[in-house]
Amino acid sequence: MYSYLLPCILLFSTGAYYWGASRANSIAEASGGMRSLHSLPSHYGMLTALSSALPALLLFIIWQMVEDTIVTSLVAKSLPAELLQLSANELTLVLNEVKNVAFGGFGAHNTAPAIQTAADLYLSTRSWMRNLLGMGTIFCCLVPAVIAYRSINKDLRARNLVEGTVKIFLIACSTVAILTTLGIVLSVVFEALIFFQSVNFSDFLLGLQWSPQTAMRVDQAGSSGAFGAVPVFVGTLLIALIAMAVAIPIGLLAAIYLSEYASSRMRTWAKPMLEILAGIPTVVYGFFAALTVAPLIRDFGQSLGLQVSSESALAAGLVMGIMIIPFVSSLSDDVIHAVPQSMRDGSLALGATRFETIMLVIIPAALPGIVGSILLAVSRAIGETMIVVMAAGLSANLTFNPLEAVTTVTVQIVTLLVGDQEFDSPKTLAAFALGLLLFVFTLFLNFIALRVVRRYREQYE
Amino acid sequence: MELASRTSNPAFPTMLSGDIIREADEAHAYTTGRKTVGSPFVDNPRMTCRDVEVYYGEKCAINKISIDVDCNEVLAMIGPSGCGKSTFLRCLNRMNDTVPSCRVIGEIRLDNIDIYHPSIDVVPLRARVGMVFQKPNPFPKSIYDNVAYGPRIHGLTKNKAELDEIVETSIMKAGLWNEVKDRLQEPGTGLSGGQQQRLCIARAIAVSPEVILMDEPCSALDPIATAKVEELIAELRTQFSIVIVTHAMQQAARVSQRTAYFHLGDLIEVGPTDKIFTNPKHRLTEDYITGRFG
């Protein structure tokens, strides 16, 4: 019964659609043609269908959310008196056991008779409630549909009602996206606030040492830990800087070639090839960096007499730069391509060369889009994890030397949250603080970039 | 440049004779053929075009056109849409080079130099033959930078003061100075359509070209802005040769000294503007200017 409710609602509303549409059609015939109706028959059908489906769906969703709570509280009331005297936490445990028994999970063999009774009660309660829900849903399907059907007349503004409903649906969808973002931010903020109760905020923000090795359990011996975020952020920025130093020139020049110089055949061929770079999984880039590029750099550096560690910021940054080339090139190419031909003509007709035209007219006009593409690449570089985990190392050195091993924010978050952890130790909570700081940092970058773009924008329309 | 070798082109001397004109005179009523009638040639031309053909791929857009552009004249080119007048105009400063499939055959000379000769660099040519487009296309830069663009890329000035002077005189010649003198640093795209078009004209004359090509310069403007641009064209004639493509026959009649009528890739008739509009020799010209088609 229960699992058939959704198809049932669908069936009823489909039926309601044709029912309402046919009534609208017959009204139209009776009152002298389609033009006498306020809306199209399909609008009347849609209105009937919506009034059939929406209340039923709403009831169904609400029930989904509250079912467990209601049934559990009913079962809890009927438990024997000695169980009811337990503390809240223990009572929850008992109720969980009841549910386990009811669903035939583990521990179903030798259960206390009281639990067994409660489990049976749980199942029977849920069963009759679901029957009730089924009837309620069908009632909600039929009654509003009938009301809508009976209210159809040639002056009913069905189109406006249907389109209003669609608008509300669209608003709801965008709200979901916004609320999700808000939820993520808030969850990170709250965990970070707990972290800052045990670690001073200024120590975290300005501390020059990062070694989050605190004792995991009370009986373990461990250092007190140092949570200075500076080395981690310096590592992140160093690698992102190297990556951008690779990606921006190559990506931008490739974009200029593709959009201004390449023949259209070359462009259709070369652009997807470049975009394949973005399709390679980052883990593949990671071992490419760790196994191919890093040893190459080390050997080359040693042949020059330089001290190069086998995991270096340079290796990770170079490979990351290659990874984000398509972000810069593909988007910039689109933006440059979108600059109107009249700009090029105007410049060429003044006797400018192609290169002068590109440098003095096209690039300034395309600047906002180019900055946007670079910004996307930067946030990609800062947020990238796999390559740096494999190729950059884990030791939080405070250094600007690209030949040494550094670590990044993302790497530290990964290492802090992998494996056994307890969520009230600063070691684990530090991950949230790092995440929050990273979030604030990229937000700040976005803000700066937007200001820059607005200041130097050359609008051509 | 190597010009002497080019005069051996057989088409060049023969076409200079007046046989085309004579043929037109002999016709009693209207000529109906596809040969050019009227007077396409002048005595001391700035530009000469002989047997110019243009192909887009296999398609012939311009069919053997021969015409002169005089010094200090406004030559109007009229004709129905798709007749090739814009294509021909774009041949005069080799803007058609930017169209990959476009091929130009024949000879076009500026001050007796073949502009399609392999030794000719297109960049200085375009500085000598400026162009104004149908839709105003100021660069998304300040008014000052728009006008200074050409002098800067050609290195025409030694210092800021000289550049300032060129910008000022160019904008003055374009009749825009009083409107923009207080806001030279504001973006050129913020001006009205007519001001933008005059800014584009100022931009074109800042590099002191000899010829200015105008491709329907007023078609995106309202009547008042159009009147201003037309007035400007009349003034500019004292210093430049101007070739203007227009759809408005009134405009051709108002601004030009000579008018050329194009029809489906052929140059049908060329003559003094008042003659063309009062007493056309060719049936097609007559039909077009009286509004029988077009």
Short mmCIF file of N, CA, C and O in Angstrom, two decimals, chain A residues 341-353 356-361 364-365 457-461, chain B residues 90 93 95 98 123 126-127 129-131 133 135 137-141 146 149-150 153-154 189 203-204 207:
data_model
loop_
_atom_site.label_atom_id
_atom_site.label_comp_id
_atom_site.label_asym_id
_atom_site.label_seq_id
_atom_site.Cartn_x
_atom_site.Cartn_y
_atom_site.Cartn_z
N GLN A 341 32.74 41.71 -33.59
CA GLN A 341 33.63 41.86 -34.73
C GLN A 341 33.84 43.34 -35.05
O GLN A 341 34.90 43.73 -35.55
N SER A 342 32.85 44.19 -34.73
CA SER A 342 32.97 45.61 -35.06
C SER A 342 34.15 46.25 -34.33
O SER A 342 34.74 47.19 -34.83
N MET A 343 34.48 45.73 -33.13
CA MET A 343 35.66 46.23 -32.42
C MET A 343 36.93 45.95 -33.22
O MET A 343 37.79 46.81 -33.39
N ARG A 344 37.03 44.70 -33.69
CA ARG A 344 38.21 44.33 -34.48
C ARG A 344 38.27 45.17 -35.75
O ARG A 344 39.32 45.71 -36.10
N ASP A 345 37.13 45.28 -36.44
CA ASP A 345 37.10 46.05 -37.68
C ASP A 345 37.53 47.48 -37.43
O ASP A 345 38.32 48.04 -38.19
N GLY A 346 36.99 48.07 -36.36
CA GLY A 346 37.31 49.46 -36.06
C GLY A 346 38.79 49.66 -35.87
O GLY A 346 39.37 50.63 -36.36
N SER A 347 39.42 48.73 -35.16
CA SER A 347 40.84 48.86 -34.90
C SER A 347 41.65 48.59 -36.17
O SER A 347 42.57 49.34 -36.50
N LEU A 348 41.29 47.53 -36.89
CA LEU A 348 42.04 47.19 -38.11
C LEU A 348 41.93 48.31 -39.13
O LEU A 348 42.89 48.63 -39.84
N ALA A 349 40.74 48.94 -39.22
CA ALA A 349 40.54 49.99 -40.21
C ALA A 349 41.37 51.23 -39.90
O ALA A 349 41.56 52.09 -40.75
N LEU A 350 41.85 51.34 -38.65
CA LEU A 350 42.72 52.46 -38.32
C LEU A 350 44.18 52.13 -38.61
O LEU A 350 45.08 52.92 -38.32
N GLY A 351 44.42 50.94 -39.15
CA GLY A 351 45.79 50.58 -39.47
C GLY A 351 46.50 49.89 -38.33
O GLY A 351 47.73 49.83 -38.31
N ALA A 352 45.74 49.37 -37.36
CA ALA A 352 46.37 48.61 -36.29
C ALA A 352 46.68 47.21 -36.81
O ALA A 352 45.95 46.68 -37.65
N THR A 353 47.76 46.63 -36.32
CA THR A 353 48.03 45.24 -36.68
C THR A 353 47.13 44.35 -35.84
O THR A 353 46.46 44.80 -34.91
N GLU A 356 48.27 44.43 -32.21
CA GLU A 356 47.87 45.67 -31.53
C GLU A 356 46.39 45.63 -31.20
O GLU A 356 45.95 46.03 -30.12
N THR A 357 45.61 45.15 -32.17
CA THR A 357 44.17 45.05 -31.94
C THR A 357 43.87 44.17 -30.74
O THR A 357 43.06 44.53 -29.88
N ILE A 358 44.55 43.04 -30.66
CA ILE A 358 44.30 42.12 -29.55
C ILE A 358 44.70 42.76 -28.23
O ILE A 358 43.93 42.76 -27.25
N MET A 359 45.90 43.36 -28.21
CA MET A 359 46.39 43.87 -26.93
C MET A 359 45.64 45.11 -26.47
O MET A 359 45.41 45.29 -25.28
N LEU A 360 45.28 45.99 -27.42
CA LEU A 360 44.74 47.29 -27.02
C LEU A 360 43.22 47.32 -27.00
O LEU A 360 42.63 48.16 -26.32
N VAL A 361 42.57 46.46 -27.76
CA VAL A 361 41.11 46.53 -27.83
C VAL A 361 40.45 45.25 -27.31
O VAL A 361 39.59 45.31 -26.44
N PRO A 364 41.30 44.30 -23.35
CA PRO A 364 40.59 45.17 -22.40
C PRO A 364 39.08 44.96 -22.42
O PRO A 364 38.44 44.96 -21.37
N ALA A 365 38.53 44.74 -23.61
CA ALA A 365 37.08 44.55 -23.67
C ALA A 365 36.67 43.23 -23.04
O ALA A 365 35.59 43.12 -22.48
N ARG A 457 36.63 47.68 -15.97
CA ARG A 457 35.79 47.12 -17.02
C ARG A 457 35.67 48.11 -18.18
O ARG A 457 35.52 49.31 -18.01
N GLU A 458 35.77 47.58 -19.42
CA GLU A 458 35.50 48.40 -20.60
C GLU A 458 34.30 47.79 -21.29
O GLU A 458 34.40 46.80 -21.98
N GLN A 459 33.17 48.42 -21.05
CA GLN A 459 31.94 47.83 -21.58
C GLN A 459 31.77 48.16 -23.04
O GLN A 459 31.90 49.31 -23.43
N TYR A 460 31.49 47.15 -23.84
CA TYR A 460 31.36 47.45 -25.26
C TYR A 460 29.92 47.49 -25.72
O TYR A 460 29.64 47.67 -26.88
N GLU A 461 28.99 47.26 -24.82
CA GLU A 461 27.59 47.38 -25.24
C GLU A 461 26.96 48.55 -24.52
O GLU A 461 27.05 48.64 -23.33
N ARG B 90 34.80 48.02 -49.08
CA ARG B 90 35.79 47.37 -48.23
C ARG B 90 37.02 46.91 -49.01
O ARG B 90 38.03 46.57 -48.40
N ASN B 93 40.15 49.73 -48.77
CA ASN B 93 41.22 49.72 -47.77
C ASN B 93 41.56 48.28 -47.35
O ASN B 93 42.09 48.06 -46.29
N MET B 95 39.84 45.89 -46.29
CA MET B 95 39.22 45.28 -45.12
C MET B 95 38.71 43.89 -45.46
O MET B 95 38.47 43.07 -44.57
N THR B 98 40.20 40.50 -44.13
CA THR B 98 39.86 39.81 -42.89
C THR B 98 38.81 38.74 -43.11
O THR B 98 38.55 37.95 -42.21
N VAL B 123 48.94 47.66 -43.32
CA VAL B 123 48.80 48.51 -42.13
C VAL B 123 48.91 50.00 -42.46
O VAL B 123 48.00 50.77 -42.15
N ARG B 126 45.88 51.25 -44.52
CA ARG B 126 44.64 51.55 -43.79
C ARG B 126 44.75 52.84 -43.01
O ARG B 126 43.74 53.46 -42.67
N ALA B 127 45.99 53.24 -42.71
CA ALA B 127 46.14 54.56 -42.09
C ALA B 127 45.87 55.66 -43.12
O ALA B 127 45.46 56.76 -42.77
N VAL B 129 43.75 55.17 -45.82
CA VAL B 129 42.35 55.05 -46.22
C VAL B 129 41.55 54.68 -44.99
O VAL B 129 41.47 53.52 -44.61
N GLY B 130 40.97 55.64 -44.33
CA GLY B 130 40.23 55.39 -43.10
C GLY B 130 38.84 54.88 -43.37
O GLY B 130 38.36 54.89 -44.51
N MET B 131 38.18 54.41 -42.33
CA MET B 131 36.85 53.84 -42.55
C MET B 131 35.94 54.13 -41.36
O MET B 131 36.36 54.10 -40.21
N PHE B 133 32.10 52.93 -39.89
CA PHE B 133 31.21 51.79 -40.10
C PHE B 133 29.75 52.18 -39.91
O PHE B 133 29.42 53.24 -39.41
N LYS B 135 27.41 50.75 -37.91
CA LYS B 135 27.04 50.92 -36.51
C LYS B 135 28.21 51.61 -35.81
O LYS B 135 29.34 51.19 -35.98
N ASN B 137 31.09 52.20 -33.63
CA ASN B 137 31.83 51.20 -32.86
C ASN B 137 33.00 51.82 -32.11
O ASN B 137 34.14 51.46 -32.31
N PRO B 138 32.70 52.78 -31.20
CA PRO B 138 33.80 53.31 -30.39
C PRO B 138 34.38 52.19 -29.53
O PRO B 138 33.65 51.28 -29.14
N PHE B 139 35.68 52.26 -29.29
CA PHE B 139 36.29 51.27 -28.40
C PHE B 139 35.80 51.52 -26.99
O PHE B 139 35.47 52.66 -26.64
N PRO B 140 35.76 50.48 -26.19
CA PRO B 140 35.34 50.69 -24.79
C PRO B 140 36.43 51.39 -23.98
O PRO B 140 36.90 50.88 -23.00
N LYS B 141 36.84 52.54 -24.45
CA LYS B 141 37.87 53.33 -23.77
C LYS B 141 37.35 54.75 -23.61
O LYS B 141 36.24 55.05 -24.04
N ASN B 146 40.05 56.92 -27.44
CA ASN B 146 39.49 56.51 -28.72
C ASN B 146 40.15 57.27 -29.86
O ASN B 146 40.58 56.68 -30.84
N TYR B 149 43.93 56.65 -30.28
CA TYR B 149 44.31 55.26 -30.61
C TYR B 149 45.18 55.19 -31.86
O TYR B 149 46.27 54.61 -31.85
N GLY B 150 44.70 55.78 -32.95
CA GLY B 150 45.43 55.71 -34.21
C GLY B 150 46.80 56.39 -34.13
O GLY B 150 47.82 55.75 -34.43
N ILE B 153 49.25 54.14 -32.13
CA ILE B 153 49.79 52.91 -32.72
C ILE B 153 50.69 53.23 -33.90
O ILE B 153 51.57 52.44 -34.23
N HIS B 154 50.50 54.39 -34.54
CA HIS B 154 51.38 54.73 -35.65
C HIS B 154 52.54 55.60 -35.22
O HIS B 154 53.35 56.00 -36.06
N THR B 189 31.73 54.97 -25.06
CA THR B 189 30.49 54.21 -25.23
C THR B 189 29.33 54.87 -24.51
O THR B 189 28.19 54.49 -24.71
N ARG B 203 38.03 59.70 -34.78
CA ARG B 203 39.06 58.67 -34.64
C ARG B 203 39.70 58.38 -35.99
O ARG B 203 40.91 58.19 -36.08
N ALA B 204 38.86 58.37 -37.04
CA ALA B 204 39.39 58.06 -38.37
C ALA B 204 40.26 59.20 -38.88
O ALA B 204 41.31 58.96 -39.48
N VAL B 207 44.34 60.08 -37.78
CA VAL B 207 45.56 59.58 -38.41
C VAL B 207 45.79 60.26 -39.76
O VAL B 207 46.61 59.78 -40.54
#
